[in-house]
Amino acid sequence: MLAFPPPEGGNPMMDGCHIVTVYDSAKDMSFFLKAVFDSSYFEPPPSPTELPIVEAVLRLSLKYDVQYLRRRALGHLSSTFPMTLDAWKERDTHRTIPPVDNTPFAAFRIAREFDLVWLLPAILYCVSSHPFEKTLDYALWEDEQIAFGWADKRMAIIGRQKLLMTQCRNALNLTKLAGMKPEGCTGESCQVTRQRCADILSGWDMAGFLDYFEDHSDVYESGFCSICNTAFKEMCGADSETMWSELPEMFGIPEWGVLEQMRFKALE
């Protein structure tokens, strides 16, 4: 920043120091300078931070070539929007950006601005877990409205439709299993519980299957015998693996292997 050539008339002075004029937003510059001069202000994961800080630091660390801050910002985004199902399952423990309402919409805008394609599958899954109107119209973030452009809106809508179709297919499989009694089943309410789980899943108009088993233990734990509980857990796990592996394709994004290469290059 200080190496920029001065204007023809020279830099203005204050108290014997040169004043450097920058054209970044005061908000971004405030976050960025705090990160530069206060080592505790913007530490790498697992230290917590906030998305506006991450956005500002990422933007200005790229502009002013502060690579260690750029990598920190990308690390915080990765902790919150991971690339593996195991990391997704643990994201509430390891995420460093808090789940403020409409965070995925703001994160999507960041990913688009800085070409962070490898973050998009997890971000778009989160977008699909919000009411459809936010994708169609806009989502409120701080004091502004975030609206997708037509190409991104189309991608989000088509991907959401494919996600919901997959959830409905999983619900249908549960319904079919409701009429069958697994070998070794000892519970009287297992069939009813399977149907109840299917009814809940088929009634959703938002994405949510990846966390279905963990978030609905109150539905099945008291209704399944140990045999059926294990079978249900294995089925949800296998279906989640399938959904996760297909997630990029649902949104027209390169497959996970290609995205991992992109992430590796971005963190170099």
Short mmCIF file of C-alpha atoms in Angstrom, two decimals:
data_model
loop_
_atom_site.label_atom_id
_atom_site.label_comp_id
_atom_site.label_asym_id
_atom_site.label_seq_id
_atom_site.Cartn_x
_atom_site.Cartn_y
_atom_site.Cartn_z
CA MET A 1 0.00 0.00 0.00
CA LEU A 2 2.75 2.45 0.99
CA ALA A 3 4.75 1.41 -2.09
CA PHE A 4 2.15 2.87 -4.46
CA PRO A 5 3.61 5.80 -6.43
CA PRO A 6 2.49 9.13 -4.94
CA PRO A 7 0.44 11.62 -6.96
CA GLU A 8 2.32 14.31 -8.89
CA GLY A 9 1.75 16.86 -6.20
CA GLY A 10 2.99 14.52 -3.49
CA ASN A 11 1.08 12.96 -0.61
CA PRO A 12 -0.53 15.20 1.98
CA MET A 13 1.01 15.10 5.43
CA MET A 14 -0.36 14.94 8.96
CA ASP A 15 1.85 15.18 12.05
CA GLY A 16 4.88 14.53 9.86
CA CYS A 17 3.43 11.36 8.34
CA HIS A 18 2.35 10.75 4.76
CA ILE A 19 -1.36 10.20 4.17
CA VAL A 20 -2.15 7.43 1.70
CA THR A 21 -5.52 7.80 0.00
CA VAL A 22 -7.35 4.51 -0.63
CA TYR A 23 -10.66 3.92 -2.34
CA ASP A 24 -11.91 0.93 -0.38
CA SER A 25 -14.96 1.09 1.83
CA ALA A 26 -14.30 2.35 5.35
CA LYS A 27 -15.93 -0.78 6.75
CA ASP A 28 -13.69 -3.14 4.75
CA MET A 29 -10.57 -1.16 5.54
CA SER A 30 -11.37 -1.07 9.25
CA PHE A 31 -11.70 -4.87 9.41
CA PHE A 32 -8.60 -5.35 7.28
CA LEU A 33 -6.32 -3.04 9.26
CA LYS A 34 -7.44 -4.61 12.54
CA ALA A 35 -6.54 -8.03 11.10
CA VAL A 36 -3.13 -6.73 10.01
CA PHE A 37 -2.14 -4.90 13.19
CA ASP A 38 -3.89 -6.96 15.88
CA SER A 39 -2.87 -10.62 15.62
CA SER A 40 -5.70 -11.72 17.90
CA TYR A 41 -8.44 -10.02 15.87
CA PHE A 42 -8.52 -12.44 12.93
CA GLU A 43 -6.91 -15.72 13.89
CA PRO A 44 -7.11 -18.88 11.75
CA PRO A 45 -9.66 -21.61 12.47
CA PRO A 46 -10.75 -22.84 14.95
CA SER A 47 -10.91 -19.29 16.33
CA PRO A 48 -14.38 -17.83 15.69
CA THR A 49 -15.03 -14.83 13.46
CA GLU A 50 -17.92 -13.27 11.52
CA LEU A 51 -18.78 -13.37 7.83
CA PRO A 52 -18.52 -9.58 7.21
CA ILE A 53 -14.99 -9.68 8.62
CA VAL A 54 -14.08 -12.67 6.45
CA GLU A 55 -15.46 -10.93 3.36
CA ALA A 56 -13.55 -7.70 4.00
CA VAL A 57 -10.28 -9.44 4.83
CA LEU A 58 -10.54 -11.69 1.78
CA ARG A 59 -11.26 -8.77 -0.54
CA LEU A 60 -8.43 -6.54 0.67
CA SER A 61 -5.89 -9.30 1.27
CA LEU A 62 -6.26 -10.15 -2.40
CA LYS A 63 -6.02 -6.51 -3.44
CA TYR A 64 -2.98 -5.74 -1.28
CA ASP A 65 -1.38 -9.21 -1.56
CA VAL A 66 -1.47 -10.28 2.08
CA GLN A 67 -1.41 -14.01 1.48
CA TYR A 68 -1.54 -15.27 5.05
CA LEU A 69 -4.77 -13.35 5.66
CA ARG A 70 -6.23 -14.59 2.38
CA ARG A 71 -5.58 -18.19 3.44
CA ARG A 72 -7.13 -17.54 6.85
CA ALA A 73 -10.26 -16.14 5.27
CA LEU A 74 -10.58 -19.17 2.98
CA GLY A 75 -10.04 -21.46 5.97
CA HIS A 76 -12.96 -19.88 7.81
CA LEU A 77 -15.23 -20.29 4.79
CA SER A 78 -14.14 -23.93 4.42
CA SER A 79 -14.93 -24.69 8.06
CA THR A 80 -18.47 -23.47 7.56
CA PHE A 81 -19.14 -24.85 4.07
CA PRO A 82 -17.11 -28.08 3.93
CA MET A 83 -16.37 -30.45 1.05
CA THR A 84 -16.88 -33.83 2.74
CA LEU A 85 -19.95 -35.38 4.33
CA ASP A 86 -18.03 -36.19 7.53
CA ALA A 87 -17.04 -32.52 7.87
CA TRP A 88 -20.63 -31.51 7.14
CA LYS A 89 -21.87 -33.73 9.97
CA GLU A 90 -19.42 -32.00 12.34
CA ARG A 91 -19.87 -28.46 11.04
CA ASP A 92 -21.83 -27.23 14.06
CA THR A 93 -18.82 -28.11 16.19
CA HIS A 94 -16.09 -26.87 13.86
CA ARG A 95 -17.64 -23.96 11.96
CA THR A 96 -16.05 -20.61 12.77
CA ILE A 97 -18.72 -18.41 11.17
CA PRO A 98 -21.95 -18.31 13.22
CA PRO A 99 -25.26 -19.38 11.61
CA VAL A 100 -26.78 -15.92 11.34
CA ASP A 101 -30.00 -15.91 9.33
CA ASN A 102 -29.38 -15.83 5.55
CA THR A 103 -25.65 -16.50 5.92
CA PRO A 104 -25.69 -18.88 2.89
CA PHE A 105 -26.93 -16.12 0.59
CA ALA A 106 -24.15 -13.78 1.68
CA ALA A 107 -21.63 -16.61 1.40
CA PHE A 108 -22.85 -17.38 -2.12
CA ARG A 109 -22.19 -13.78 -3.13
CA ILE A 110 -18.65 -14.05 -1.73
CA ALA A 111 -18.03 -17.32 -3.55
CA ARG A 112 -19.14 -15.75 -6.82
CA GLU A 113 -17.12 -12.56 -6.35
CA PHE A 114 -13.89 -14.45 -5.68
CA ASP A 115 -14.57 -17.51 -7.89
CA LEU A 116 -14.61 -19.97 -4.98
CA VAL A 117 -16.49 -22.65 -6.93
CA TRP A 118 -15.45 -25.39 -4.51
CA LEU A 119 -17.61 -23.82 -1.79
CA LEU A 120 -20.78 -23.75 -3.89
CA PRO A 121 -22.23 -27.27 -3.32
CA ALA A 122 -22.46 -26.85 0.47
CA ILE A 123 -23.58 -23.24 0.16
CA LEU A 124 -26.32 -24.10 -2.34
CA TYR A 125 -27.51 -27.00 -0.19
CA CYS A 126 -27.90 -24.48 2.65
CA VAL A 127 -29.69 -22.05 0.31
CA SER A 128 -32.07 -24.90 -0.56
CA SER A 129 -32.86 -25.34 3.12
CA HIS A 130 -34.36 -21.83 3.22
CA PRO A 131 -37.83 -20.84 1.98
CA PHE A 132 -38.03 -20.81 -1.80
CA GLU A 133 -39.07 -17.15 -1.89
CA LYS A 134 -35.59 -16.07 -0.80
CA THR A 135 -34.08 -17.63 -3.90
CA LEU A 136 -36.82 -16.34 -6.15
CA ASP A 137 -36.88 -12.79 -4.77
CA TYR A 138 -34.15 -11.82 -2.30
CA ALA A 139 -32.75 -12.50 1.15
CA LEU A 140 -32.08 -9.83 3.76
CA TRP A 141 -28.50 -9.54 4.98
CA GLU A 142 -27.61 -6.80 7.44
CA ASP A 143 -28.99 -3.65 5.79
CA GLU A 144 -29.26 -4.89 2.21
CA GLN A 145 -31.14 -7.27 -0.05
CA ILE A 146 -29.21 -10.07 -1.74
CA ALA A 147 -30.82 -11.14 -5.01
CA PHE A 148 -29.38 -13.76 -7.34
CA GLY A 149 -28.84 -12.97 -11.00
CA TRP A 150 -30.89 -15.01 -13.44
CA ALA A 151 -28.17 -17.61 -14.20
CA ASP A 152 -27.51 -18.25 -10.50
CA LYS A 153 -31.21 -18.22 -9.70
CA ARG A 154 -31.83 -20.84 -12.39
CA MET A 155 -28.98 -22.99 -11.07
CA ALA A 156 -30.27 -22.77 -7.49
CA ILE A 157 -33.87 -23.57 -8.48
CA ILE A 158 -33.01 -26.55 -10.67
CA GLY A 159 -30.63 -27.94 -8.05
CA ARG A 160 -33.22 -27.47 -5.33
CA GLN A 161 -35.76 -29.39 -7.42
CA LYS A 162 -33.34 -32.29 -7.81
CA LEU A 163 -32.63 -32.29 -4.07
CA LEU A 164 -36.32 -32.42 -3.22
CA MET A 165 -36.90 -35.21 -5.74
CA THR A 166 -34.14 -37.21 -4.05
CA GLN A 167 -35.70 -36.59 -0.62
CA CYS A 168 -39.08 -37.75 -1.94
CA ARG A 169 -37.48 -40.89 -3.37
CA ASN A 170 -35.91 -41.62 0.02
CA ALA A 171 -39.30 -41.08 1.69
CA LEU A 172 -40.90 -43.48 -0.79
CA ASN A 173 -38.33 -46.13 0.07
CA LEU A 174 -39.17 -45.67 3.74
CA THR A 175 -42.85 -46.09 2.97
CA LYS A 176 -42.15 -49.36 1.19
CA LEU A 177 -40.10 -50.57 4.14
CA ALA A 178 -42.90 -49.65 6.55
CA GLY A 179 -44.85 -52.67 5.41
CA MET A 180 -41.91 -55.02 5.92
CA LYS A 181 -40.62 -56.43 9.20
CA PRO A 182 -36.82 -56.81 9.22
CA GLU A 183 -35.39 -60.07 10.45
CA GLY A 184 -34.83 -59.89 14.19
CA CYS A 185 -37.24 -56.98 14.72
CA THR A 186 -38.67 -57.09 18.25
CA GLY A 187 -40.60 -53.82 18.38
CA GLU A 188 -44.35 -53.41 18.10
CA SER A 189 -44.17 -49.82 16.85
CA CYS A 190 -41.35 -50.14 14.31
CA GLN A 191 -43.57 -50.20 11.22
CA VAL A 192 -45.59 -47.20 12.40
CA THR A 193 -42.37 -45.32 13.20
CA ARG A 194 -40.95 -45.98 9.73
CA GLN A 195 -44.13 -44.61 8.17
CA ARG A 196 -44.02 -41.57 10.43
CA CYS A 197 -40.42 -40.86 9.42
CA ALA A 198 -41.43 -41.16 5.76
CA ASP A 199 -44.37 -38.79 6.26
CA ILE A 200 -42.13 -36.15 7.86
CA LEU A 201 -39.55 -36.38 5.08
CA SER A 202 -42.07 -36.32 2.23
CA GLY A 203 -43.76 -33.23 3.70
CA TRP A 204 -40.67 -31.03 3.44
CA ASP A 205 -40.42 -28.40 0.73
CA MET A 206 -36.82 -27.57 1.70
CA ALA A 207 -33.56 -29.52 1.77
CA GLY A 208 -32.77 -31.26 5.04
CA PHE A 209 -32.06 -34.93 4.48
CA LEU A 210 -28.33 -34.78 5.23
CA ASP A 211 -29.17 -34.03 8.88
CA TYR A 212 -32.36 -36.06 9.05
CA PHE A 213 -31.05 -38.87 11.27
CA GLU A 214 -29.34 -36.54 13.74
CA ASP A 215 -32.14 -33.96 13.92
CA HIS A 216 -35.10 -36.33 14.36
CA SER A 217 -33.96 -38.72 17.06
CA ASP A 218 -37.07 -37.78 19.06
CA VAL A 219 -39.18 -39.40 16.34
CA TYR A 220 -37.50 -42.78 16.00
CA GLU A 221 -35.48 -43.53 19.17
CA SER A 222 -38.53 -44.43 21.24
CA GLY A 223 -40.31 -46.09 18.31
CA PHE A 224 -37.65 -48.42 16.93
CA CYS A 225 -36.22 -51.55 18.45
CA SER A 226 -32.41 -51.79 18.41
CA ILE A 227 -32.43 -53.82 15.18
CA CYS A 228 -34.61 -51.33 13.32
CA ASN A 229 -32.75 -48.35 14.76
CA THR A 230 -29.46 -49.72 13.42
CA ALA A 231 -31.02 -50.47 10.04
CA PHE A 232 -32.53 -46.98 9.86
CA LYS A 233 -29.20 -45.37 10.72
CA GLU A 234 -27.41 -47.39 8.04
CA MET A 235 -30.05 -46.52 5.45
CA CYS A 236 -29.88 -42.78 6.24
CA GLY A 237 -26.09 -42.93 6.15
CA ALA A 238 -25.99 -44.66 2.76
CA ASP A 239 -28.59 -42.31 1.26
CA SER A 240 -26.72 -39.29 2.63
CA GLU A 241 -23.49 -40.50 1.05
CA THR A 242 -25.27 -40.85 -2.29
CA MET A 243 -26.84 -37.40 -2.03
CA TRP A 244 -23.53 -35.79 -1.06
CA SER A 245 -21.65 -37.42 -3.92
CA GLU A 246 -24.30 -36.19 -6.38
CA LEU A 247 -24.60 -32.71 -4.87
CA PRO A 248 -22.28 -30.84 -7.28
CA GLU A 249 -23.92 -32.44 -10.32
CA MET A 250 -27.37 -31.41 -9.09
CA PHE A 251 -26.31 -27.77 -9.38
CA GLY A 252 -24.31 -28.17 -12.58
CA ILE A 253 -20.95 -27.82 -10.78
CA PRO A 254 -17.81 -29.93 -11.45
CA GLU A 255 -17.49 -33.12 -9.40
CA TRP A 256 -15.83 -33.21 -5.98
CA GLY A 257 -12.43 -34.32 -7.26
CA VAL A 258 -12.17 -31.30 -9.56
CA LEU A 259 -13.38 -29.00 -6.79
CA GLU A 260 -10.75 -30.34 -4.41
CA GLN A 261 -8.06 -29.45 -6.94
CA MET A 262 -9.51 -25.93 -7.14
CA ARG A 263 -9.45 -25.62 -3.36
CA PHE A 264 -5.86 -26.87 -3.18
CA LYS A 265 -4.70 -24.26 -5.71
CA ALA A 266 -6.61 -21.50 -3.90
CA LEU A 267 -4.87 -22.32 -0.62
CA GLU A 268 -1.35 -22.41 -2.09
#
